[in-house]
mmCIF file of C-alpha atoms in Angstrom:
data_model
loop_
_atom_site.group_PDB
_atom_site.id
_atom_site.type_symbol
_atom_site.label_atom_id
_atom_site.label_comp_id
_atom_site.label_asym_id
_atom_site.label_seq_id
_atom_site.Cartn_x
_atom_site.Cartn_y
_atom_site.Cartn_z
ATOM 1 C CA UNK R 1 37.086 -41.996 19.698
ATOM 2 C CA UNK R 2 38.797 -45.215 19.157
ATOM 3 C CA UNK R 3 38.631 -47.280 22.186
ATOM 4 C CA UNK R 4 42.487 -48.362 21.092
ATOM 5 C CA UNK R 5 44.481 -46.034 22.061
ATOM 6 C CA UNK R 6 48.039 -45.560 19.273
ATOM 7 C CA UNK R 7 51.107 -43.794 21.454
ATOM 8 C CA UNK R 8 51.908 -41.687 19.289
ATOM 9 C CA UNK R 9 49.370 -39.682 16.694
ATOM 10 C CA UNK R 10 49.823 -37.423 13.407
ATOM 11 C CA UNK R 11 45.535 -35.744 12.895
ATOM 12 C CA UNK R 12 44.570 -35.814 8.788
ATOM 13 C CA UNK R 13 45.406 -32.070 8.064
ATOM 14 C CA UNK R 14 41.765 -31.873 6.527
ATOM 15 C CA UNK R 15 38.920 -29.823 6.530
ATOM 16 C CA UNK R 16 37.874 -32.225 10.505
ATOM 17 C CA UNK R 17 40.059 -35.181 9.753
ATOM 18 C CA UNK R 18 37.849 -36.450 7.111
ATOM 19 C CA UNK R 19 39.843 -38.733 4.365
ATOM 20 C CA UNK R 20 41.656 -36.926 1.806
ATOM 21 C CA UNK R 21 40.365 -36.943 -1.918
ATOM 22 C CA UNK R 22 42.289 -37.221 -5.068
ATOM 23 C CA UNK R 23 39.990 -39.033 -7.723
ATOM 24 C CA UNK R 24 35.664 -37.850 -6.984
ATOM 25 C CA UNK R 25 35.095 -40.730 -9.404
ATOM 26 C CA UNK R 26 37.027 -42.930 -6.990
ATOM 27 C CA UNK R 27 34.284 -42.275 -3.777
ATOM 28 C CA UNK R 28 30.962 -42.341 -3.559
ATOM 29 C CA UNK R 29 30.454 -39.775 -1.534
ATOM 30 C CA UNK R 30 27.771 -37.348 0.359
ATOM 31 C CA UNK R 31 30.071 -34.372 0.775
ATOM 32 C CA UNK R 32 32.999 -32.981 -1.126
ATOM 33 C CA UNK R 33 34.576 -29.760 1.103
ATOM 34 C CA UNK R 34 36.305 -27.629 -1.555
ATOM 35 C CA UNK R 35 38.876 -24.767 -0.701
ATOM 36 C CA UNK R 36 38.905 -21.666 -1.942
ATOM 37 C CA UNK R 37 42.349 -19.746 -1.491
ATOM 38 C CA UNK R 38 40.987 -16.592 -2.300
ATOM 39 C CA UNK R 39 41.104 -12.783 -1.434
ATOM 40 C CA UNK R 40 41.205 -11.410 -4.842
ATOM 41 C CA UNK R 41 38.008 -9.668 -3.967
ATOM 42 C CA UNK R 42 38.246 -7.592 -1.398
ATOM 43 C CA UNK R 43 38.985 -3.795 -1.939
ATOM 44 C CA UNK R 44 42.591 -2.490 -0.387
ATOM 45 C CA UNK R 45 43.221 -0.502 1.559
ATOM 46 C CA UNK R 46 39.810 0.410 3.023
ATOM 47 C CA UNK R 47 38.686 -3.650 4.528
ATOM 48 C CA UNK R 48 40.579 -5.896 5.927
ATOM 49 C CA UNK R 49 42.493 -9.462 3.861
ATOM 50 C CA UNK R 50 43.487 -12.365 4.453
ATOM 51 C CA UNK R 51 40.974 -14.730 3.186
ATOM 52 C CA UNK R 52 43.132 -17.108 1.330
ATOM 53 C CA UNK R 53 44.266 -18.084 5.026
ATOM 54 C CA UNK R 54 40.471 -19.149 5.653
ATOM 55 C CA UNK R 55 40.557 -23.447 4.495
ATOM 56 C CA UNK R 56 43.957 -24.039 6.078
ATOM 57 C CA UNK R 57 42.494 -22.518 8.786
ATOM 58 C CA UNK R 58 39.640 -23.980 9.714
ATOM 59 C CA UNK R 59 41.479 -27.757 8.442
ATOM 60 C CA UNK R 60 44.237 -26.488 11.792
ATOM 61 C CA UNK R 61 40.618 -26.771 14.520
ATOM 62 C CA UNK R 62 41.658 -29.706 17.176
ATOM 63 C CA UNK R 63 39.718 -32.713 15.220
ATOM 64 C CA UNK R 64 39.091 -34.474 18.409
ATOM 65 C CA UNK R 65 35.896 -31.524 18.420
ATOM 66 C CA UNK R 66 33.629 -33.008 16.248
ATOM 67 C CA UNK R 67 34.581 -36.453 17.462
ATOM 68 C CA UNK R 68 34.861 -38.994 14.830
ATOM 69 C CA UNK R 69 32.478 -37.510 12.164
ATOM 70 C CA UNK R 70 31.067 -40.038 10.401
ATOM 71 C CA UNK R 71 32.085 -43.047 12.499
ATOM 72 C CA UNK R 72 30.210 -42.289 15.887
ATOM 73 C CA UNK R 73 28.938 -38.975 14.282
ATOM 74 C CA UNK R 74 28.088 -35.514 15.894
ATOM 75 C CA UNK R 75 26.026 -35.560 19.323
ATOM 76 C CA UNK R 76 24.082 -32.105 18.653
ATOM 77 C CA UNK R 77 22.344 -31.726 22.211
ATOM 78 C CA UNK R 78 20.098 -28.997 21.583
ATOM 79 C CA UNK R 79 18.491 -31.123 19.828
ATOM 80 C CA UNK R 80 19.253 -34.522 21.006
ATOM 81 C CA UNK R 81 20.217 -36.072 17.248
ATOM 82 C CA UNK R 82 23.458 -37.184 16.658
ATOM 83 C CA UNK R 83 24.238 -35.690 13.288
ATOM 84 C CA UNK R 84 26.585 -37.315 10.196
ATOM 85 C CA UNK R 85 26.821 -41.022 11.531
ATOM 86 C CA UNK R 86 27.625 -43.405 8.921
ATOM 87 C CA UNK R 87 27.984 -40.339 6.286
ATOM 88 C CA UNK R 88 30.798 -40.101 3.868
ATOM 89 C CA UNK R 89 32.711 -36.594 3.998
ATOM 90 C CA UNK R 90 35.666 -36.224 1.919
ATOM 91 C CA UNK R 91 37.707 -33.091 1.620
ATOM 92 C CA UNK R 92 38.980 -32.256 -2.519
ATOM 93 C CA UNK R 93 41.681 -30.258 -1.590
ATOM 94 C CA UNK R 94 41.630 -25.699 -2.600
ATOM 95 C CA UNK R 95 40.709 -24.404 -5.902
ATOM 96 C CA UNK R 96 44.312 -23.511 -7.857
ATOM 97 C CA UNK R 97 44.527 -20.019 -7.944
ATOM 98 C CA UNK R 98 46.437 -17.844 -10.258
ATOM 99 C CA UNK R 99 47.284 -14.145 -9.303
ATOM 100 C CA UNK R 100 45.691 -12.316 -11.202
ATOM 101 C CA UNK R 101 43.784 -13.569 -13.399
ATOM 102 C CA UNK R 102 39.847 -13.069 -12.025
ATOM 103 C CA UNK R 103 37.785 -14.962 -14.954
ATOM 104 C CA UNK R 104 40.491 -18.092 -14.751
ATOM 105 C CA UNK R 105 40.025 -18.198 -11.425
ATOM 106 C CA UNK R 106 36.648 -17.967 -11.111
ATOM 107 C CA UNK R 107 35.982 -20.420 -13.885
ATOM 108 C CA UNK R 108 38.609 -23.264 -11.785
ATOM 109 C CA UNK R 109 35.659 -22.026 -9.250
ATOM 110 C CA UNK R 110 32.485 -22.499 -11.052
ATOM 111 C CA UNK R 111 34.118 -26.179 -13.288
ATOM 112 C CA UNK R 112 34.858 -27.527 -9.685
ATOM 113 C CA UNK R 113 31.365 -27.268 -8.506
ATOM 114 C CA UNK R 114 30.148 -28.971 -11.984
ATOM 115 C CA UNK R 115 32.519 -31.826 -11.532
ATOM 116 C CA UNK R 116 31.752 -32.219 -7.716
ATOM 117 C CA UNK R 117 28.247 -32.175 -8.943
ATOM 118 C CA UNK R 118 29.221 -34.724 -11.827
ATOM 119 C CA UNK R 119 29.969 -36.983 -8.910
ATOM 120 C CA UNK R 120 27.001 -37.256 -6.841
ATOM 121 C CA UNK R 121 27.831 -35.265 -4.352
ATOM 122 C CA UNK R 122 26.447 -31.816 -1.910
ATOM 123 C CA UNK R 123 29.641 -29.135 -3.026
ATOM 124 C CA UNK R 124 30.968 -27.223 0.791
ATOM 125 C CA UNK R 125 33.430 -24.736 0.152
ATOM 126 C CA UNK R 126 35.461 -23.157 2.069
ATOM 127 C CA UNK R 127 35.945 -18.993 1.173
ATOM 128 C CA UNK R 128 37.620 -17.540 0.522
ATOM 129 C CA UNK R 129 36.029 -14.116 0.409
ATOM 130 C CA UNK R 130 32.620 -13.225 -0.182
ATOM 131 C CA UNK R 131 33.569 -12.946 -4.009
ATOM 132 C CA UNK R 132 33.506 -16.704 -4.447
ATOM 133 C CA UNK R 133 29.836 -17.495 -4.752
ATOM 134 C CA UNK R 134 29.474 -15.891 -7.357
ATOM 135 C CA UNK R 135 31.026 -18.633 -9.601
ATOM 136 C CA UNK R 136 30.041 -21.298 -7.300
ATOM 137 C CA UNK R 137 26.927 -20.364 -7.493
ATOM 138 C CA UNK R 138 27.245 -20.064 -11.513
ATOM 139 C CA UNK R 139 28.539 -24.079 -11.359
ATOM 140 C CA UNK R 140 24.622 -25.117 -11.310
ATOM 141 C CA UNK R 141 23.928 -23.366 -14.927
ATOM 142 C CA UNK R 142 23.621 -26.859 -16.133
ATOM 143 C CA UNK R 143 21.447 -28.910 -14.265
ATOM 144 C CA UNK R 144 18.077 -28.397 -15.572
ATOM 145 C CA UNK R 145 16.113 -26.184 -12.610
ATOM 146 C CA UNK R 146 15.864 -23.761 -10.752
ATOM 147 C CA UNK R 147 17.564 -22.947 -7.514
ATOM 148 C CA UNK R 148 16.948 -20.157 -4.490
ATOM 149 C CA UNK R 149 19.101 -18.658 -3.011
ATOM 150 C CA UNK R 150 19.410 -17.860 0.901
ATOM 151 C CA UNK R 151 22.526 -16.033 2.173
ATOM 152 C CA UNK R 152 23.031 -14.649 5.985
ATOM 153 C CA UNK R 153 25.807 -11.274 5.485
ATOM 154 C CA UNK R 154 25.721 -7.866 7.754
ATOM 155 C CA UNK R 155 25.921 -6.226 3.572
ATOM 156 C CA UNK R 156 23.520 -6.503 0.992
ATOM 157 C CA UNK R 157 27.138 -7.317 -1.662
ATOM 158 C CA UNK R 158 24.571 -6.164 -3.941
ATOM 159 C CA UNK R 159 26.644 -2.841 -5.179
ATOM 160 C CA UNK R 160 26.977 -1.487 -8.747
ATOM 161 C CA UNK R 161 30.756 -1.185 -9.925
ATOM 162 C CA UNK R 162 31.999 -0.058 -6.756
ATOM 163 C CA UNK R 163 35.475 1.357 -7.130
ATOM 164 C CA UNK R 164 35.144 1.203 -10.785
ATOM 165 C CA UNK R 165 35.227 -3.131 -9.498
ATOM 166 C CA UNK R 166 32.579 -5.407 -11.577
ATOM 167 C CA UNK R 167 33.897 -8.977 -9.553
ATOM 168 C CA UNK R 168 34.418 -8.170 -5.582
ATOM 169 C CA UNK R 169 33.008 -9.110 -2.485
ATOM 170 C CA UNK R 170 30.299 -6.862 -2.840
ATOM 171 C CA UNK R 171 28.841 -7.485 -6.197
ATOM 172 C CA UNK R 172 28.404 -11.533 -5.696
ATOM 173 C CA UNK R 173 24.780 -11.207 -5.786
ATOM 174 C CA UNK R 174 23.803 -8.595 -7.786
ATOM 175 C CA UNK R 175 25.304 -11.334 -10.463
ATOM 176 C CA UNK R 176 23.814 -14.103 -9.223
ATOM 177 C CA UNK R 177 20.385 -12.139 -9.321
ATOM 178 C CA UNK R 178 21.384 -12.042 -13.592
ATOM 179 C CA UNK R 179 21.243 -16.040 -13.437
ATOM 180 C CA UNK R 180 17.961 -17.304 -15.220
ATOM 181 C CA UNK R 181 18.029 -20.683 -13.240
ATOM 182 C CA UNK R 182 18.340 -18.497 -9.981
ATOM 183 C CA UNK R 183 14.369 -18.393 -8.317
ATOM 184 C CA UNK R 184 13.851 -15.981 -5.176
ATOM 185 C CA UNK R 185 17.003 -14.554 -3.025
ATOM 186 C CA UNK R 186 16.657 -13.697 0.474
ATOM 187 C CA UNK R 187 19.497 -12.712 2.840
ATOM 188 C CA UNK R 188 19.461 -12.430 6.075
ATOM 189 C CA UNK R 189 21.018 -10.061 8.671
ATOM 190 C CA UNK R 190 21.515 -7.391 6.656
ATOM 191 C CA UNK R 191 22.556 -3.926 8.537
ATOM 192 C CA UNK R 192 24.874 -1.946 6.742
ATOM 193 C CA UNK R 193 25.073 -1.479 3.197
ATOM 194 C CA UNK R 194 23.679 2.624 1.878
ATOM 195 C CA UNK R 195 20.018 3.148 1.750
ATOM 196 C CA UNK R 196 20.564 3.649 -1.822
ATOM 197 C CA UNK R 197 21.715 -0.338 -1.825
ATOM 198 C CA UNK R 198 18.574 -1.331 0.374
ATOM 199 C CA UNK R 199 16.318 -0.098 -2.253
ATOM 200 C CA UNK R 200 17.874 -1.382 -5.076
ATOM 201 C CA UNK R 201 17.252 -4.404 -3.718
ATOM 202 C CA UNK R 202 14.117 -4.471 -2.225
ATOM 203 C CA UNK R 203 13.197 -3.765 -6.172
ATOM 204 C CA UNK R 204 15.243 -6.689 -7.136
ATOM 205 C CA UNK R 205 13.189 -9.111 -5.325
ATOM 206 C CA UNK R 206 15.031 -10.131 -2.861
ATOM 207 C CA UNK R 207 13.735 -10.508 0.376
ATOM 208 C CA UNK R 208 15.172 -8.743 3.660
ATOM 209 C CA UNK R 209 15.117 -10.574 6.789
ATOM 210 C CA UNK R 210 16.846 -8.008 9.572
ATOM 211 C CA UNK R 211 18.479 -9.467 12.642
ATOM 212 C CA UNK R 212 14.985 -7.129 14.033
ATOM 213 C CA UNK R 213 12.626 -9.749 12.279
ATOM 214 C CA UNK R 214 14.827 -12.561 13.695
ATOM 215 C CA UNK R 215 14.293 -11.514 16.562
ATOM 216 C CA UNK R 216 10.339 -11.109 17.126
ATOM 217 C CA UNK R 217 9.956 -14.434 14.908
ATOM 218 C CA UNK R 218 12.290 -16.767 15.399
ATOM 219 C CA UNK R 219 13.571 -19.446 12.527
ATOM 220 C CA UNK R 220 11.423 -21.273 12.453
ATOM 221 C CA UNK R 221 8.527 -18.433 11.352
ATOM 222 C CA UNK R 222 11.516 -16.970 8.863
ATOM 223 C CA UNK R 223 12.377 -20.673 7.451
ATOM 224 C CA UNK R 224 8.492 -21.546 6.466
ATOM 225 C CA UNK R 225 7.865 -18.363 4.344
ATOM 226 C CA UNK R 226 11.084 -18.269 2.879
ATOM 227 C CA UNK R 227 11.779 -22.132 2.127
ATOM 228 C CA UNK R 228 9.743 -23.814 -0.241
ATOM 229 C CA UNK R 229 10.999 -27.702 -0.351
ATOM 230 C CA UNK R 230 10.374 -27.962 -3.955
ATOM 231 C CA UNK R 231 12.853 -26.038 -5.078
ATOM 232 C CA UNK R 232 16.768 -27.160 -4.526
ATOM 233 C CA UNK R 233 18.233 -24.265 -1.808
ATOM 234 C CA UNK R 234 21.684 -22.928 -1.785
ATOM 235 C CA UNK R 235 23.059 -21.675 0.652
ATOM 236 C CA UNK R 236 26.202 -18.682 1.891
ATOM 237 C CA UNK R 237 27.498 -18.053 5.127
ATOM 238 C CA UNK R 238 29.084 -14.790 5.092
ATOM 239 C CA UNK R 239 30.233 -14.598 9.671
ATOM 240 C CA UNK R 240 30.129 -11.718 9.461
ATOM 241 C CA UNK R 241 26.424 -11.983 9.574
ATOM 242 C CA UNK R 242 26.566 -12.923 13.466
ATOM 243 C CA UNK R 243 27.376 -10.450 15.533
ATOM 244 C CA UNK R 244 31.168 -8.723 16.518
ATOM 245 C CA UNK R 245 31.821 -10.137 19.796
ATOM 246 C CA UNK R 246 31.117 -14.484 18.192
ATOM 247 C CA UNK R 247 33.169 -13.741 15.332
ATOM 248 C CA UNK R 248 36.805 -11.500 15.787
ATOM 249 C CA UNK R 249 38.542 -12.969 13.193
ATOM 250 C CA UNK R 250 36.146 -12.030 10.141
ATOM 251 C CA UNK R 251 37.110 -9.246 8.207
ATOM 252 C CA UNK R 252 34.648 -6.749 8.243
ATOM 253 C CA UNK R 253 33.207 -7.072 12.236
ATOM 254 C CA UNK R 254 29.278 -5.916 12.475
ATOM 255 C CA UNK R 255 27.737 -5.273 15.613
ATOM 256 C CA UNK R 256 24.754 -5.728 15.845
ATOM 257 C CA UNK R 257 24.287 -9.042 14.421
ATOM 258 C CA UNK R 258 23.066 -12.632 14.982
ATOM 259 C CA UNK R 259 23.923 -14.055 18.281
ATOM 260 C CA UNK R 260 25.502 -18.341 17.313
ATOM 261 C CA UNK R 261 22.681 -19.564 19.150
ATOM 262 C CA UNK R 262 19.627 -17.938 16.560
ATOM 263 C CA UNK R 263 22.506 -19.343 13.745
ATOM 264 C CA UNK R 264 22.257 -22.413 14.733
ATOM 265 C CA UNK R 265 18.558 -22.844 14.969
ATOM 266 C CA UNK R 266 18.247 -20.693 11.749
ATOM 267 C CA UNK R 267 20.648 -23.323 9.789
ATOM 268 C CA UNK R 268 18.584 -26.230 12.159
ATOM 269 C CA UNK R 269 14.694 -24.734 10.683
ATOM 270 C CA UNK R 270 15.879 -24.404 6.872
ATOM 271 C CA UNK R 271 16.519 -27.264 6.349
ATOM 272 C CA UNK R 272 14.123 -28.714 8.281
ATOM 273 C CA UNK R 273 10.791 -26.219 6.159
ATOM 274 C CA UNK R 274 13.336 -27.746 3.015
ATOM 275 C CA UNK R 275 13.024 -31.336 3.803
ATOM 276 C CA UNK R 276 17.156 -31.422 3.455
ATOM 277 C CA UNK R 277 16.578 -30.339 0.140
ATOM 278 C CA UNK R 278 19.966 -28.164 -0.062
ATOM 279 C CA UNK R 279 22.657 -27.945 -2.773
ATOM 280 C CA UNK R 280 25.593 -26.873 -2.116
ATOM 281 C CA UNK R 281 27.092 -24.088 1.111
ATOM 282 C CA UNK R 282 29.618 -22.108 1.327
ATOM 283 C CA UNK R 283 31.590 -20.369 4.629
ATOM 284 C CA UNK R 284 33.243 -17.024 4.156
ATOM 285 C CA UNK R 285 35.311 -13.870 5.205
ATOM 286 C CA UNK R 286 37.187 -15.375 7.534
ATOM 287 C CA UNK R 287 40.755 -13.713 8.144
ATOM 288 C CA UNK R 288 42.747 -15.896 10.345
ATOM 289 C CA UNK R 289 45.552 -13.056 11.479
ATOM 290 C CA UNK R 290 42.592 -11.728 12.536
ATOM 291 C CA UNK R 291 41.331 -14.823 14.615
ATOM 292 C CA UNK R 292 41.601 -15.006 18.677
ATOM 293 C CA UNK R 293 42.129 -18.052 20.188
ATOM 294 C CA UNK R 294 40.685 -19.845 17.015
ATOM 295 C CA UNK R 295 37.275 -19.338 17.920
ATOM 296 C CA UNK R 296 35.963 -17.514 14.669
ATOM 297 C CA UNK R 297 37.708 -20.979 12.763
ATOM 298 C CA UNK R 298 36.131 -23.096 15.372
ATOM 299 C CA UNK R 299 33.249 -21.585 14.711
ATOM 300 C CA UNK R 300 32.721 -21.554 10.993
ATOM 301 C CA UNK R 301 33.997 -25.178 11.048
ATOM 302 C CA UNK R 302 30.853 -25.700 14.011
ATOM 303 C CA UNK R 303 28.330 -24.310 11.535
ATOM 304 C CA UNK R 304 29.937 -26.445 8.125
ATOM 305 C CA UNK R 305 29.481 -30.005 9.963
ATOM 306 C CA UNK R 306 26.568 -28.987 11.452
ATOM 307 C CA UNK R 307 24.547 -27.566 7.856
ATOM 308 C CA UNK R 308 25.262 -30.790 6.586
ATOM 309 C CA UNK R 309 24.769 -33.230 9.279
ATOM 310 C CA UNK R 310 20.966 -31.029 9.505
ATOM 311 C CA UNK R 311 20.622 -31.618 5.803
ATOM 312 C CA UNK R 312 21.495 -35.487 5.998
ATOM 313 C CA UNK R 313 18.886 -35.651 8.415
ATOM 314 C CA UNK R 314 16.129 -34.133 6.953
ATOM 315 C CA UNK R 315 16.713 -35.988 3.919
ATOM 316 C CA UNK R 316 16.524 -39.128 5.445
ATOM 317 C CA UNK R 317 13.576 -38.039 7.223
#
């Protein structure tokens, strides 16, 4: 924190207190943080909604928990690393969402990613429901190289037209699997999908790592297996991949999940194995109205800061 303490202060309402960016071309950002206030991929009345409020819930977290990221950095006591010192992070605002216009909204999400990539920054996206990951990954279609896709989730999201719906938060991996530029897909933490969906995902070549394997093998061994440092990896984190006790505000809480410590270790080892070759990240599925004392919003912000910090650390080694 600054040594000069003002008599009054109003914090920015931005992700982690980052600078608000209005023109990407005028800035040389390392990370461009984008909000996608979208919840139209959620089934009603079966599943809780409210994910459209997630971006602002993270913006409302106290910026002091991040200790002036970009200035003095974020100290990670577990690894004895000061992360994000000197790294330029900007909040570029939210994708404009038009109600009832699914394809239009998906195109806006995709075009937002392409604009971020054109600027040279890495897209860091705060959802929204998990259906947004399909158009986010589609934003890499013109990059001219393959990418791998790793996602943390209690569910496979590899459904086949549930309730006659093609685009929802249970089918994004179904669509991502069809991209010719996506090479390998790995899901970590899946534990609540049908047997038929598990069979279909395995037949499609998706590597499924249940929580029991995380417990038995540990983060380092898992990431050494699934990550290829020569291929950029896109990472998607559905917060329900963690056990419900850590994320009470998630849309679809599931017991028997990853602990916070395991999730943190997995992100660290993922970036270490990838040597920082992470091309994008999103975090999704918080329903702020169901949160308890901002626990889930704070956890989501911390994990987002950590993946940026770990990426920059290993990229610069």
